[in-house]
DNA sequence: TTCCAGGTTTCCT
DNA sequence: AGGAAACATGGA
């Protein structure tokens, strides 16, 4: 990703073709209860930990259409050290490397996707680059409604996460480190009103991540989403939905497909104007047209729900 | 009050 | 292999 540095603490980069910051922001704004980033004046702001540093990063657009990345909260002497990892984080987070032309070649003539493809053209699959954040968020979201999942995440983050305070006194939260959750007992998490199983899954997966048994590198090295699924579903608490969710939003396998996802089912039902959710075989039939782009298809379908 | 929610495990036949 | 129950809180 080409970028230039105009002034200390500010980078600008040219976004890829078929990119809409507005639609991507629209997805990110779907919950007012999101605690890991905030959206202010068309800018996304979050803390991006880099080693011991806790820079606060603001991503926005300039009048000329380029993306601006402003870094605050680090000593000037440390800017050089954090700017490249931050650039990498933002590029991964907003999926700025993917060429979407092949996706739209499919989506534009797909009876189900053509509407969302037109409405949200340029929307990027917003990622969760940190492996434990991705796994933890998926486990938090298992079986419960999304608003409650955001509430649980907020409680977990504000109880066990780190934070940085910016120059204006605003606190920016960081998802708890796997090492932190790995050291807990279920009794520490149950008071947050999650089930004992959810607490157990969060701790167990944290231990695997903290010990290096489960790493993004190993999982990414899997040849396909289904290979990653095999590795992930061998872990207690990670079933096929969670495995594909992580493969889609963290490992970025384009063919990752959480086919059991209720949100996916509701989006299809809504777009079809149907009075029932589609069956699994019906979804497989539709998805046979999306080969290699299931993750993006799912994301655009999710976007229609908000 | 009832139903269901960005599921997974366990326990049945 | 395939189906049902338990989990447990909360939003509509």
JSON list of N, CA and C (backbone and C1' of nucleotides) in Angstrom, two decimals, chain A residues 135 139 142 201 204-206 208-209 213-214 219 228-240 242, chain B residues 8-9:
[
{"chain": "A", "resi": 135, "resn": "UNK", "atom": "N", "xyz": [-11.60, -14.33, 17.95]},
{"chain": "A", "resi": 135, "resn": "UNK", "atom": "CA", "xyz": [-12.18, -15.52, 18.57]},
{"chain": "A", "resi": 135, "resn": "UNK", "atom": "C", "xyz": [-13.09, -15.13, 19.73]},
{"chain": "A", "resi": 139, "resn": "UNK", "atom": "N", "xyz": [-17.08, -15.88, 20.14]},
{"chain": "A", "resi": 139, "resn": "UNK", "atom": "CA", "xyz": [-17.62, -16.67, 21.25]},
{"chain": "A", "resi": 139, "resn": "UNK", "atom": "C", "xyz": [-18.65, -15.85, 22.03]},
{"chain": "A", "resi": 142, "resn": "UNK", "atom": "N", "xyz": [-21.97, -15.99, 20.31]},
{"chain": "A", "resi": 142, "resn": "UNK", "atom": "CA", "xyz": [-22.65, -17.27, 20.08]},
{"chain": "A", "resi": 142, "resn": "UNK", "atom": "C", "xyz": [-24.02, -17.29, 20.75]},
{"chain": "A", "resi": 201, "resn": "UNK", "atom": "N", "xyz": [-15.21, -21.22, 27.50]},
{"chain": "A", "resi": 201, "resn": "UNK", "atom": "CA", "xyz": [-14.68, -21.16, 26.14]},
{"chain": "A", "resi": 201, "resn": "UNK", "atom": "C", "xyz": [-13.70, -19.99, 25.98]},
{"chain": "A", "resi": 204, "resn": "UNK", "atom": "N", "xyz": [-10.48, -20.92, 27.84]},
{"chain": "A", "resi": 204, "resn": "UNK", "atom": "CA", "xyz": [-9.77, -22.02, 27.18]},
{"chain": "A", "resi": 204, "resn": "UNK", "atom": "C", "xyz": [-9.08, -21.54, 25.89]},
{"chain": "A", "resi": 205, "resn": "UNK", "atom": "N", "xyz": [-9.81, -20.80, 25.06]},
{"chain": "A", "resi": 205, "resn": "UNK", "atom": "CA", "xyz": [-9.19, -20.32, 23.82]},
{"chain": "A", "resi": 205, "resn": "UNK", "atom": "C", "xyz": [-8.09, -19.30, 24.12]},
{"chain": "A", "resi": 206, "resn": "UNK", "atom": "N", "xyz": [-8.28, -18.51, 25.18]},
{"chain": "A", "resi": 206, "resn": "UNK", "atom": "CA", "xyz": [-7.23, -17.55, 25.56]},
{"chain": "A", "resi": 206, "resn": "UNK", "atom": "C", "xyz": [-5.95, -18.28, 25.94]},
{"chain": "A", "resi": 208, "resn": "UNK", "atom": "N", "xyz": [-4.94, -21.16, 24.80]},
{"chain": "A", "resi": 208, "resn": "UNK", "atom": "CA", "xyz": [-4.31, -21.68, 23.58]},
{"chain": "A", "resi": 208, "resn": "UNK", "atom": "C", "xyz": [-3.60, -20.58, 22.80]},
{"chain": "A", "resi": 209, "resn": "UNK", "atom": "N", "xyz": [-4.21, -19.39, 22.77]},
{"chain": "A", "resi": 209, "resn": "UNK", "atom": "CA", "xyz": [-3.58, -18.27, 22.06]},
{"chain": "A", "resi": 209, "resn": "UNK", "atom": "C", "xyz": [-2.35, -17.78, 22.84]},
{"chain": "A", "resi": 213, "resn": "UNK", "atom": "N", "xyz": [-0.07, -22.00, 21.07]},
{"chain": "A", "resi": 213, "resn": "UNK", "atom": "CA", "xyz": [-0.59, -23.20, 20.42]},
{"chain": "A", "resi": 213, "resn": "UNK", "atom": "C", "xyz": [-1.45, -22.82, 19.22]},
{"chain": "A", "resi": 214, "resn": "UNK", "atom": "N", "xyz": [-2.22, -21.75, 19.41]},
{"chain": "A", "resi": 214, "resn": "UNK", "atom": "CA", "xyz": [-3.09, -21.25, 18.35]},
{"chain": "A", "resi": 214, "resn": "UNK", "atom": "C", "xyz": [-2.56, -19.87, 17.93]},
{"chain": "A", "resi": 219, "resn": "UNK", "atom": "N", "xyz": [-2.71, -20.63, 11.53]},
{"chain": "A", "resi": 219, "resn": "UNK", "atom": "CA", "xyz": [-4.03, -20.76, 10.92]},
{"chain": "A", "resi": 219, "resn": "UNK", "atom": "C", "xyz": [-4.04, -20.21, 9.50]},
{"chain": "A", "resi": 228, "resn": "UNK", "atom": "N", "xyz": [-8.56, -24.44, 7.74]},
{"chain": "A", "resi": 228, "resn": "UNK", "atom": "CA", "xyz": [-8.55, -23.64, 8.96]},
{"chain": "A", "resi": 228, "resn": "UNK", "atom": "C", "xyz": [-9.69, -24.07, 9.87]},
{"chain": "A", "resi": 229, "resn": "UNK", "atom": "N", "xyz": [-10.83, -24.40, 9.25]},
{"chain": "A", "resi": 229, "resn": "UNK", "atom": "CA", "xyz": [-11.97, -24.87, 10.04]},
{"chain": "A", "resi": 229, "resn": "UNK", "atom": "C", "xyz": [-11.62, -26.15, 10.80]},
{"chain": "A", "resi": 230, "resn": "UNK", "atom": "N", "xyz": [-10.91, -27.05, 10.13]},
{"chain": "A", "resi": 230, "resn": "UNK", "atom": "CA", "xyz": [-10.53, -28.30, 10.80]},
{"chain": "A", "resi": 230, "resn": "UNK", "atom": "C", "xyz": [-9.67, -28.02, 12.03]},
{"chain": "A", "resi": 231, "resn": "UNK", "atom": "N", "xyz": [-8.71, -27.09, 11.87]},
{"chain": "A", "resi": 231, "resn": "UNK", "atom": "CA", "xyz": [-7.84, -26.76, 13.00]},
{"chain": "A", "resi": 231, "resn": "UNK", "atom": "C", "xyz": [-8.65, -26.10, 14.12]},
{"chain": "A", "resi": 232, "resn": "UNK", "atom": "N", "xyz": [-9.51, -25.17, 13.74]},
{"chain": "A", "resi": 232, "resn": "UNK", "atom": "CA", "xyz": [-10.22, -24.39, 14.75]},
{"chain": "A", "resi": 232, "resn": "UNK", "atom": "C", "xyz": [-11.28, -25.20, 15.48]},
{"chain": "A", "resi": 233, "resn": "UNK", "atom": "N", "xyz": [-12.00, -26.04, 14.74]},
{"chain": "A", "resi": 233, "resn": "UNK", "atom": "CA", "xyz": [-13.10, -26.76, 15.39]},
{"chain": "A", "resi": 233, "resn": "UNK", "atom": "C", "xyz": [-12.60, -27.89, 16.28]},
{"chain": "A", "resi": 234, "resn": "UNK", "atom": "N", "xyz": [-11.30, -28.15, 16.26]},
{"chain": "A", "resi": 234, "resn": "UNK", "atom": "CA", "xyz": [-10.77, -29.13, 17.20]},
{"chain": "A", "resi": 234, "resn": "UNK", "atom": "C", "xyz": [-10.68, -28.52, 18.60]},
{"chain": "A", "resi": 235, "resn": "UNK", "atom": "N", "xyz": [-10.88, -27.21, 18.68]},
{"chain": "A", "resi": 235, "resn": "UNK", "atom": "CA", "xyz": [-10.82, -26.50, 19.96]},
{"chain": "A", "resi": 235, "resn": "UNK", "atom": "C", "xyz": [-12.21, -26.47, 20.59]},
{"chain": "A", "resi": 236, "resn": "UNK", "atom": "N", "xyz": [-12.28, -26.81, 21.87]},
{"chain": "A", "resi": 236, "resn": "UNK", "atom": "CA", "xyz": [-13.55, -26.78, 22.58]},
{"chain": "A", "resi": 236, "resn": "UNK", "atom": "C", "xyz": [-14.08, -25.34, 22.64]},
{"chain": "A", "resi": 237, "resn": "UNK", "atom": "N", "xyz": [-15.32, -25.19, 22.20]},
{"chain": "A", "resi": 237, "resn": "UNK", "atom": "CA", "xyz": [-15.94, -23.86, 22.19]},
{"chain": "A", "resi": 237, "resn": "UNK", "atom": "C", "xyz": [-15.98, -23.24, 20.80]},
{"chain": "A", "resi": 238, "resn": "UNK", "atom": "N", "xyz": [-15.21, -23.83, 19.87]},
{"chain": "A", "resi": 238, "resn": "UNK", "atom": "CA", "xyz": [-15.22, -23.35, 18.49]},
{"chain": "A", "resi": 238, "resn": "UNK", "atom": "C", "xyz": [-15.88, -24.38, 17.60]},
{"chain": "A", "resi": 239, "resn": "UNK", "atom": "N", "xyz": [-17.06, -24.05, 17.11]},
{"chain": "A", "resi": 239, "resn": "UNK", "atom": "CA", "xyz": [-17.78, -24.90, 16.17]},
{"chain": "A", "resi": 239, "resn": "UNK", "atom": "C", "xyz": [-17.62, -24.35, 14.78]},
{"chain": "A", "resi": 240, "resn": "UNK", "atom": "N", "xyz": [-18.36, -24.89, 13.81]},
{"chain": "A", "resi": 240, "resn": "UNK", "atom": "CA", "xyz": [-18.21, -24.44, 12.42]},
{"chain": "A", "resi": 240, "resn": "UNK", "atom": "C", "xyz": [-18.52, -22.96, 12.21]},
{"chain": "A", "resi": 242, "resn": "UNK", "atom": "N", "xyz": [-18.17, -20.39, 14.38]},
{"chain": "A", "resi": 242, "resn": "UNK", "atom": "CA", "xyz": [-17.07, -19.58, 14.91]},
{"chain": "A", "resi": 242, "resn": "UNK", "atom": "C", "xyz": [-15.83, -19.71, 14.04]},
{"chain": "B", "resi": 8, "resn": "DT", "atom": "P", "xyz": [-20.57, -22.68, 16.60]},
{"chain": "B", "resi": 8, "resn": "DT", "atom": "O5'", "xyz": [-20.65, -23.50, 17.97]},
{"chain": "B", "resi": 8, "resn": "DT", "atom": "C5'", "xyz": [-20.03, -22.96, 19.14]},
{"chain": "B", "resi": 8, "resn": "DT", "atom": "C4'", "xyz": [-20.03, -24.01, 20.23]},
{"chain": "B", "resi": 8, "resn": "DT", "atom": "C3'", "xyz": [-19.54, -25.39, 19.76]},
{"chain": "B", "resi": 8, "resn": "DT", "atom": "O3'", "xyz": [-18.53, -25.82, 20.65]},
{"chain": "B", "resi": 8, "resn": "DT", "atom": "C1'", "xyz": [-21.68, -25.56, 20.81]},
{"chain": "B", "resi": 9, "resn": "DT", "atom": "P", "xyz": [-17.90, -27.28, 20.52]},
{"chain": "B", "resi": 9, "resn": "DT", "atom": "O5'", "xyz": [-18.68, -28.06, 21.67]},
{"chain": "B", "resi": 9, "resn": "DT", "atom": "C5'", "xyz": [-18.78, -27.47, 22.95]},
{"chain": "B", "resi": 9, "resn": "DT", "atom": "C4'", "xyz": [-19.64, -28.31, 23.87]},
{"chain": "B", "resi": 9, "resn": "DT", "atom": "C3'", "xyz": [-19.29, -29.79, 23.91]},
{"chain": "B", "resi": 9, "resn": "DT", "atom": "O3'", "xyz": [-19.21, -30.17, 25.27]},
{"chain": "B", "resi": 9, "resn": "DT", "atom": "C1'", "xyz": [-21.59, -29.52, 23.45]}
]
